CSV table of C-alpha atoms and ligand atoms in Angstrom, one decimal:
chain,number,residue,atom,x,y,z
A,56,UNK,CA,148.7,130.3,97.2
A,57,UNK,CA,146.6,133.5,96.9
A,58,UNK,CA,147.5,134.5,100.5
A,59,UNK,CA,151.2,133.9,99.7
A,60,UNK,CA,151.0,136.3,96.7
A,61,UNK,CA,149.2,138.8,98.9
A,62,UNK,CA,151.9,138.7,101.6
A,63,UNK,CA,154.7,139.0,99.0
A,64,UNK,CA,153.0,142.0,97.5
A,65,UNK,CA,152.4,143.7,100.8
A,66,UNK,CA,156.0,143.0,101.9
A,67,UNK,CA,157.4,144.4,98.7
A,68,UNK,CA,155.4,147.6,99.3
A,69,UNK,CA,156.2,147.9,102.9
A,70,UNK,CA,160.0,147.4,102.6
A,71,UNK,CA,160.0,149.6,99.4
A,72,UNK,CA,161.6,146.8,97.3
A,73,UNK,CA,158.8,146.9,94.6
A,74,UNK,CA,160.4,147.6,91.2
A,75,UNK,CA,158.1,150.2,89.6
A,76,UNK,CA,158.3,151.1,85.9
A,77,UNK,CA,156.7,154.5,85.2
A,78,UNK,CA,155.8,154.7,81.5
A,79,UNK,CA,155.4,158.2,80.1
A,80,UNK,CA,154.4,158.8,76.5
A,81,UNK,CA,155.6,162.2,75.2
A,82,UNK,CA,154.6,164.1,72.1
A,83,UNK,CA,155.7,167.7,72.1
A,84,UNK,CA,155.8,168.2,75.8
A,85,UNK,CA,158.9,170.4,76.1
A,86,UNK,CA,157.1,172.8,78.4
A,87,UNK,CA,156.2,170.1,80.9
A,88,UNK,CA,158.7,167.2,80.7
A,89,UNK,CA,161.6,168.3,82.8
A,90,UNK,CA,159.5,169.4,85.8
A,91,UNK,CA,157.3,166.3,85.3
A,92,UNK,CA,160.1,163.8,85.5
A,93,UNK,CA,161.8,165.6,88.4
A,94,UNK,CA,158.5,165.7,90.4
A,95,UNK,CA,157.5,162.1,89.5
A,96,UNK,CA,160.9,160.7,90.6
A,97,UNK,CA,160.7,162.7,93.8
A,98,UNK,CA,157.2,161.4,94.5
A,99,UNK,CA,157.8,157.8,93.8
A,100,UNK,CA,160.7,157.6,96.2
A,101,UNK,CA,158.2,157.7,99.1
A,102,UNK,CA,157.0,154.2,97.9
A,103,UNK,CA,160.1,152.5,96.5
A,104,UNK,CA,163.8,152.5,96.2
A,105,UNK,CA,163.7,150.8,92.8
A,106,UNK,CA,162.1,152.6,89.9
A,107,UNK,CA,162.6,153.5,86.3
A,108,UNK,CA,160.9,156.3,84.4
A,109,UNK,CA,160.6,155.2,80.8
A,110,UNK,CA,159.9,158.2,78.7
A,111,UNK,CA,158.8,157.3,75.2
A,112,UNK,CA,159.3,160.2,72.8
A,113,UNK,CA,156.7,159.6,70.2
A,114,UNK,CA,158.4,161.6,67.4
A,115,UNK,CA,158.2,165.0,69.0
A,116,UNK,CA,159.0,167.8,66.7
A,117,UNK,CA,160.0,170.1,69.6
A,118,UNK,CA,162.9,169.9,72.0
A,119,UNK,CA,161.4,167.2,74.3
A,120,UNK,CA,163.9,164.4,73.5
A,121,UNK,CA,167.0,166.6,74.0
A,122,UNK,CA,165.6,167.9,77.3
A,123,UNK,CA,164.9,164.3,78.6
A,124,UNK,CA,168.4,163.1,77.5
A,125,UNK,CA,169.9,165.9,79.5
A,126,UNK,CA,168.1,165.0,82.8
A,127,UNK,CA,170.3,163.9,85.7
A,128,UNK,CA,170.9,160.1,86.0
A,129,UNK,CA,169.8,159.9,89.6
A,130,UNK,CA,166.2,160.4,88.4
A,131,UNK,CA,166.4,156.9,86.9
A,132,UNK,CA,165.0,158.1,83.7
A,133,UNK,CA,165.3,156.1,80.5
A,134,UNK,CA,164.6,157.5,77.1
A,135,UNK,CA,163.2,155.7,74.1
A,136,UNK,CA,162.9,157.9,71.0
A,137,UNK,CA,160.6,156.5,68.3
A,138,UNK,CA,161.6,157.2,64.7
A,139,UNK,CA,158.4,159.2,64.1
A,140,UNK,CA,155.0,159.9,65.6
A,141,UNK,CA,153.3,156.5,65.9
A,142,UNK,CA,150.5,157.6,68.2
A,143,UNK,CA,150.0,157.2,71.9
A,144,UNK,CA,148.7,153.7,71.7
A,145,UNK,CA,151.9,152.5,70.0
A,146,UNK,CA,154.1,154.6,72.2
A,147,UNK,CA,152.6,152.9,75.3
A,148,UNK,CA,153.3,149.4,73.8
A,149,UNK,CA,156.9,150.5,73.1
A,150,UNK,CA,157.2,151.5,76.8
A,151,UNK,CA,155.7,148.2,78.0
A,152,UNK,CA,158.0,146.2,75.8
A,153,UNK,CA,161.0,147.9,77.3
A,154,UNK,CA,160.1,148.0,81.0
A,155,UNK,CA,161.6,145.7,83.7
A,156,UNK,CA,159.4,146.5,86.7
A,157,UNK,CA,157.3,144.2,88.8
A,158,UNK,CA,154.5,146.6,87.9
A,159,UNK,CA,154.2,149.3,85.3
A,160,UNK,CA,152.3,152.6,85.9
A,161,UNK,CA,151.2,154.4,82.8
A,162,UNK,CA,150.9,158.2,83.2
A,163,UNK,CA,150.6,161.2,80.9
A,164,UNK,CA,153.4,163.8,80.8
A,165,UNK,CA,151.1,166.8,81.1
A,166,UNK,CA,150.2,166.6,84.9
A,167,UNK,CA,146.6,165.7,84.0
A,168,UNK,CA,146.9,162.4,86.0
A,169,UNK,CA,147.4,163.2,89.7
A,170,UNK,CA,150.4,161.6,91.4
A,171,UNK,CA,148.2,161.2,94.5
A,172,UNK,CA,146.3,158.4,92.8
A,173,UNK,CA,149.5,156.3,92.5
A,174,UNK,CA,149.4,155.1,96.1
A,175,UNK,CA,145.8,154.0,95.7
A,176,UNK,CA,146.9,152.0,92.6
A,177,UNK,CA,149.6,150.4,94.7
A,178,UNK,CA,147.3,149.6,97.6
A,179,UNK,CA,144.9,147.8,95.3
A,180,UNK,CA,147.7,145.9,93.7
A,181,UNK,CA,148.9,144.7,97.1
A,182,UNK,CA,145.3,143.5,97.7
A,183,UNK,CA,145.7,141.1,94.8
A,184,UNK,CA,144.5,143.1,91.8
A,185,UNK,CA,146.7,142.7,88.7
A,186,UNK,CA,145.2,145.5,86.7
A,187,UNK,CA,144.2,148.7,88.4
A,188,UNK,CA,142.7,151.4,86.2
A,189,UNK,CA,141.9,155.0,86.8
A,190,UNK,CA,138.4,156.1,86.0
A,191,UNK,CA,137.7,159.8,85.5
A,192,UNK,CA,135.1,161.1,87.8
A,193,UNK,CA,134.2,164.1,85.8
A,194,UNK,CA,134.7,165.2,82.2
A,195,UNK,CA,133.8,168.8,82.8
A,196,UNK,CA,136.9,170.1,80.9
A,197,UNK,CA,135.6,168.6,77.7
A,198,UNK,CA,133.2,170.0,75.2
A,199,UNK,CA,129.6,168.8,74.9
A,200,UNK,CA,130.4,167.2,71.6
A,201,UNK,CA,133.4,165.3,72.9
A,202,UNK,CA,131.4,164.1,75.9
A,203,UNK,CA,128.5,163.0,73.8
A,204,UNK,CA,130.8,161.3,71.3
A,205,UNK,CA,132.6,159.4,74.1
A,206,UNK,CA,129.3,158.3,75.7
A,207,UNK,CA,128.1,157.1,72.4
A,208,UNK,CA,131.3,155.2,71.8
A,209,UNK,CA,131.1,153.4,75.2
A,210,UNK,CA,127.5,152.5,74.6
A,211,UNK,CA,128.3,151.1,71.2
A,212,UNK,CA,131.3,149.2,72.3
A,213,UNK,CA,129.5,147.7,75.2
A,214,UNK,CA,126.7,146.6,72.8
A,215,UNK,CA,129.1,145.2,70.2
A,216,UNK,CA,132.3,144.0,71.8
A,217,UNK,CA,132.8,140.6,73.3
A,218,UNK,CA,134.9,142.2,76.1
A,219,UNK,CA,133.4,145.2,77.9
A,220,UNK,CA,135.6,148.2,78.1
A,221,UNK,CA,135.0,150.0,81.4
A,222,UNK,CA,133.5,153.5,80.6
A,223,UNK,CA,135.7,156.5,81.2
A,224,UNK,CA,138.8,154.5,82.0
A,225,UNK,CA,141.9,155.8,80.3
A,226,UNK,CA,145.5,154.8,80.0
A,227,UNK,CA,146.3,156.0,83.6
A,228,UNK,CA,146.7,152.6,85.3
A,229,UNK,CA,148.9,150.1,87.0
A,230,UNK,CA,149.6,146.7,85.4
A,231,UNK,CA,151.2,143.8,87.1
A,232,UNK,CA,154.1,141.9,85.3
A,233,UNK,CA,151.6,139.2,84.4
A,234,UNK,CA,149.4,141.7,82.5
A,235,UNK,CA,152.5,143.3,80.8
A,236,UNK,CA,153.6,139.9,79.5
A,237,UNK,CA,150.1,139.1,78.3
A,238,UNK,CA,149.9,142.5,76.4
A,239,UNK,CA,153.3,141.8,74.8
A,240,UNK,CA,151.8,138.7,73.3
A,241,UNK,CA,149.2,140.7,71.4
A,242,UNK,CA,151.1,141.6,68.3
A,243,UNK,CA,148.4,143.4,66.4
A,244,UNK,CA,149.1,146.6,64.5
A,245,UNK,CA,145.8,148.3,65.0
A,246,UNK,CA,146.3,148.9,68.6
A,247,UNK,CA,143.5,150.0,70.8
A,248,UNK,CA,145.0,149.8,74.2
A,249,UNK,CA,141.7,150.2,76.2
A,250,UNK,CA,140.4,147.2,74.3
A,251,UNK,CA,143.5,145.2,74.8
A,252,UNK,CA,143.6,145.8,78.6
A,253,UNK,CA,140.0,144.5,78.8
A,254,UNK,CA,140.7,141.6,76.4
A,255,UNK,CA,143.7,140.2,78.4
A,256,UNK,CA,141.5,140.2,81.5
A,257,UNK,CA,143.0,139.4,84.9
A,258,UNK,CA,141.7,140.6,88.2
A,259,UNK,CA,140.9,144.2,87.6
A,260,UNK,CA,139.6,147.1,89.7
A,261,UNK,CA,138.7,150.8,89.1
A,262,UNK,CA,140.1,153.7,91.1
A,263,UNK,CA,138.3,157.0,90.6
A,264,UNK,CA,140.4,160.1,89.9
A,265,UNK,CA,139.8,163.7,88.9
A,266,UNK,CA,141.5,164.8,85.8
A,267,UNK,CA,143.7,167.9,86.3
A,268,UNK,CA,144.2,170.8,84.0
A,269,UNK,CA,146.9,170.3,81.5
A,270,UNK,CA,149.9,172.1,83.0
A,271,UNK,CA,151.3,173.6,79.7
A,272,UNK,CA,151.0,173.1,76.0
A,273,UNK,CA,147.9,171.8,74.3
A,274,UNK,CA,146.2,168.4,73.8
A,275,UNK,CA,147.3,166.7,70.6
A,276,UNK,CA,143.9,165.0,70.1
A,277,UNK,CA,141.7,166.3,67.4
A,278,UNK,CA,138.4,164.9,66.2
A,279,UNK,CA,140.0,163.1,63.3
A,280,UNK,CA,142.3,161.2,65.7
A,281,UNK,CA,139.5,160.5,68.1
A,282,UNK,CA,137.3,159.1,65.4
A,283,UNK,CA,140.1,156.9,64.1
A,284,UNK,CA,140.6,155.6,67.7
A,285,UNK,CA,136.9,155.0,68.2
A,286,UNK,CA,136.6,153.1,64.9
A,287,UNK,CA,139.6,151.0,65.9
A,288,UNK,CA,137.9,150.3,69.2
A,289,UNK,CA,134.8,149.0,67.5
A,290,UNK,CA,136.2,147.2,64.4
A,291,UNK,CA,139.3,145.7,66.0
A,292,UNK,CA,137.3,144.0,68.8
A,293,UNK,CA,134.0,142.9,67.2
A,294,UNK,CA,132.7,140.9,64.2
A,295,UNK,CA,129.2,141.9,65.0
A,296,UNK,CA,128.9,144.7,62.4
A,297,UNK,CA,129.6,142.1,59.8
A,298,UNK,CA,127.0,139.8,61.2
A,299,UNK,CA,124.4,142.6,61.4
A,300,UNK,CA,124.7,143.2,57.7
A,301,UNK,CA,124.2,139.5,57.0
A,302,UNK,CA,121.0,139.7,59.1
A,303,UNK,CA,119.8,142.9,57.4
A,304,UNK,CA,120.5,141.2,54.0
A,305,UNK,CA,118.4,138.2,55.1
A,306,UNK,CA,115.5,140.4,56.3
A,307,UNK,CA,115.5,142.5,53.2
A,308,UNK,CA,115.6,139.5,50.8
A,309,UNK,CA,112.7,137.9,52.7
A,310,UNK,CA,110.7,141.0,52.4
A,311,UNK,CA,111.6,141.2,48.6
A,312,UNK,CA,110.6,137.6,48.2
A,313,UNK,CA,107.2,138.2,49.9
A,314,UNK,CA,106.7,141.2,47.7
A,315,UNK,CA,107.5,139.2,44.6
A,316,UNK,CA,104.9,136.6,45.6
A,317,UNK,CA,102.4,139.4,46.1
A,318,UNK,CA,103.0,140.8,42.6
A,319,UNK,CA,102.6,137.3,41.1
A,320,UNK,CA,99.3,136.9,43.0
A,321,UNK,CA,98.2,140.4,41.9
A,322,UNK,CA,98.9,139.8,38.2
A,323,UNK,CA,97.2,136.4,38.3
A,324,UNK,CA,94.0,137.6,39.9
A,325,UNK,CA,93.7,141.3,39.0
A,326,UNK,CA,95.7,141.5,35.7
A,327,UNK,CA,98.6,143.9,34.9
A,328,UNK,CA,98.3,147.5,36.1
A,329,UNK,CA,100.5,150.6,35.6
A,330,UNK,CA,104.0,149.8,36.8
A,331,UNK,CA,105.0,151.8,39.9
A,332,UNK,CA,108.1,153.9,38.9
A,333,UNK,CA,108.5,155.5,42.3
A,334,UNK,CA,108.6,152.1,44.0
A,335,UNK,CA,111.4,151.1,41.6
A,336,UNK,CA,113.4,154.3,42.1
A,337,UNK,CA,113.0,154.1,45.9
A,338,UNK,CA,113.9,150.4,45.8
A,339,UNK,CA,117.1,151.0,43.7
A,340,UNK,CA,118.2,153.9,45.9
A,341,UNK,CA,117.5,152.0,49.1
A,342,UNK,CA,119.4,148.9,48.0
A,343,UNK,CA,122.2,150.9,46.5
A,344,UNK,CA,122.7,152.7,49.9
A,345,UNK,CA,122.6,149.4,51.8
A,346,UNK,CA,125.1,147.9,49.5
A,347,UNK,CA,127.5,150.8,49.8
A,348,UNK,CA,127.2,150.9,53.6
A,349,UNK,CA,127.9,147.2,53.9
A,350,UNK,CA,130.8,147.4,51.5
A,351,UNK,CA,132.1,150.3,53.7
A,352,UNK,CA,131.9,148.0,56.8
A,353,UNK,CA,133.7,145.2,54.9
A,354,UNK,CA,136.3,147.8,53.9
A,355,UNK,CA,136.9,148.7,57.6
A,356,UNK,CA,137.8,145.0,58.2
A,357,UNK,CA,139.7,144.5,55.0
A,358,UNK,CA,141.8,147.7,55.7
A,359,UNK,CA,142.7,146.3,59.1
A,360,UNK,CA,143.6,142.9,57.6
A,361,UNK,CA,145.7,144.7,55.0
A,362,UNK,CA,147.8,146.5,57.7
A,363,UNK,CA,148.1,143.3,59.8
A,364,UNK,CA,149.3,141.0,56.9
A,365,UNK,CA,152.1,143.4,56.0
A,366,UNK,CA,153.6,142.4,59.4
A,367,UNK,CA,155.6,145.6,59.7
A,368,UNK,CA,157.0,146.3,63.2
A,369,UNK,CA,154.6,148.3,65.3
A,370,UNK,CA,157.2,151.0,65.9
A,371,UNK,CA,160.9,151.7,65.3
A,372,UNK,CA,163.3,153.0,67.9
A,373,UNK,CA,165.6,155.8,66.6
A,374,UNK,CA,167.5,156.2,69.9
A,375,UNK,CA,167.7,154.7,73.3
A,376,UNK,CA,169.3,156.2,76.4
A,377,UNK,CA,169.6,154.5,79.9
A,378,UNK,CA,168.9,151.0,78.6
A,379,UNK,CA,172.6,149.9,78.6
A,380,UNK,CA,172.2,147.7,81.7
A,381,UNK,CA,169.1,146.0,80.3
A,382,UNK,CA,170.9,145.1,77.1
A,383,UNK,CA,173.6,143.5,79.1
A,384,UNK,CA,171.1,141.5,81.1
A,385,UNK,CA,169.2,140.4,78.0
A,386,UNK,CA,172.3,139.3,76.2
A,387,UNK,CA,173.4,137.2,79.2
A,388,UNK,CA,169.9,135.7,79.3
A,389,UNK,CA,170.1,135.2,75.6
A,390,UNK,CA,166.9,137.3,75.0
A,391,UNK,CA,166.2,140.0,72.6
A,392,UNK,CA,165.4,143.5,74.0
A,393,UNK,CA,163.1,144.1,71.1
A,394,UNK,CA,163.2,146.7,68.3
B,196,UDP,N1,150.9,161.6,73.2
B,196,UDP,C1,151.8,160.7,72.5
B,196,UDP,N2,151.6,160.6,71.2
B,196,UDP,C2,150.6,161.2,70.5
B,196,UDP,C3,149.8,162.0,71.2
B,196,UDP,C4,149.9,162.2,72.6
B,196,UDP,O1,152.7,160.1,73.1
B,196,UDP,O2,150.6,161.0,69.3
B,196,UDP,C5,151.1,161.7,74.7
B,196,UDP,C6,151.1,163.2,75.2
B,196,UDP,O3,152.4,163.7,75.2
B,196,UDP,C7,150.6,163.0,76.6
B,196,UDP,C8,149.6,161.8,76.5
B,196,UDP,O4,150.0,161.1,75.3
B,196,UDP,O5,151.6,162.6,77.5
B,196,UDP,C9,148.2,162.3,76.4
B,196,UDP,O6,148.0,163.2,75.3
B,196,UDP,P1,147.2,164.5,75.3
B,196,UDP,O7,147.4,165.3,76.6
B,196,UDP,O8,147.5,165.3,74.1
B,196,UDP,O9,145.7,163.9,75.3
B,196,UDP,P2,144.5,164.2,76.2
B,196,UDP,O10,145.0,164.3,77.6
B,196,UDP,O11,143.9,165.5,75.7
B,196,UDP,O12,143.6,163.0,76.0
B,197,MG,MG1,146.4,165.4,78.3
């Protein structure tokens, strides 16, 4: 069975019949996008005759969508314009929901992910791996603060999460159809893709790559967004912070109980002495702080439950271009191409 899959995969690669979906999230990339799509489509033709480049315009406020819509049809580019900026994680899900390939390759529009890694992804896929993820070999382009922050995040998530997220793996990766379908079954609103890729599992392997300089424009990540993503990564994938506070509560109440016994003992044997005001003040502040902290942790979860129970769609599509054939195919099959 396994060898049969291997030969089919190798065959598809060698006779260039593998249908490859390239998923490109775009947010204000007007300086890059035309050259990027043209070069990507040129590059991929060395490996297949069947490809689609799904560009997800994540509510750009510049001219990106219009530039993509005007690209020549023979580049096989499809455009999905979201109704506003939903964030990269959601844009990627929109792309995956709308792709038809045997495999999907997720790649940034700013030339930071080298095309030359794509053949390595394909080679690993043909060896039987369903999820092939790029791991950045160096993070030299980043500030000390960002590097320390990301190392801390990975340490914490490894310690807390039930699934381990491979350190320094990003969204640059190849996913087999099996993995795409599995990801489509994860309907959550608080999407943290790195966690979801790890959660769905499947046979995975890392491929190292060196991050390139951004060709033009500037990165849209700021510390507020990064912090939001990191919190999502921790609280959407682990209940451990909740449990830790249960444990802390237990330890503190045991200590308090022992202390109460000690006071009773002291009063009985040595009589009443001057009450310790400082102990009381420190005690009140300490417990007040602990309570606020644990309420904050509860709040992180409740906030996430709140967004999940509203059951709003994860994204809304304002405009589609190039998906006409897909709609026809879906209506024949009786399916729904999604919103
Ligand atoms: N992006 C997006 N939505 C956003 C932010 C970014 O689709 O809200 C896209 C962006 O156009 C690019 C990719 O995600 O193709 C990576 O973003 P960026 O280069 O800003 O991040 P960095 O490389 O600094 O992590
Ligand atoms: Mg970038």
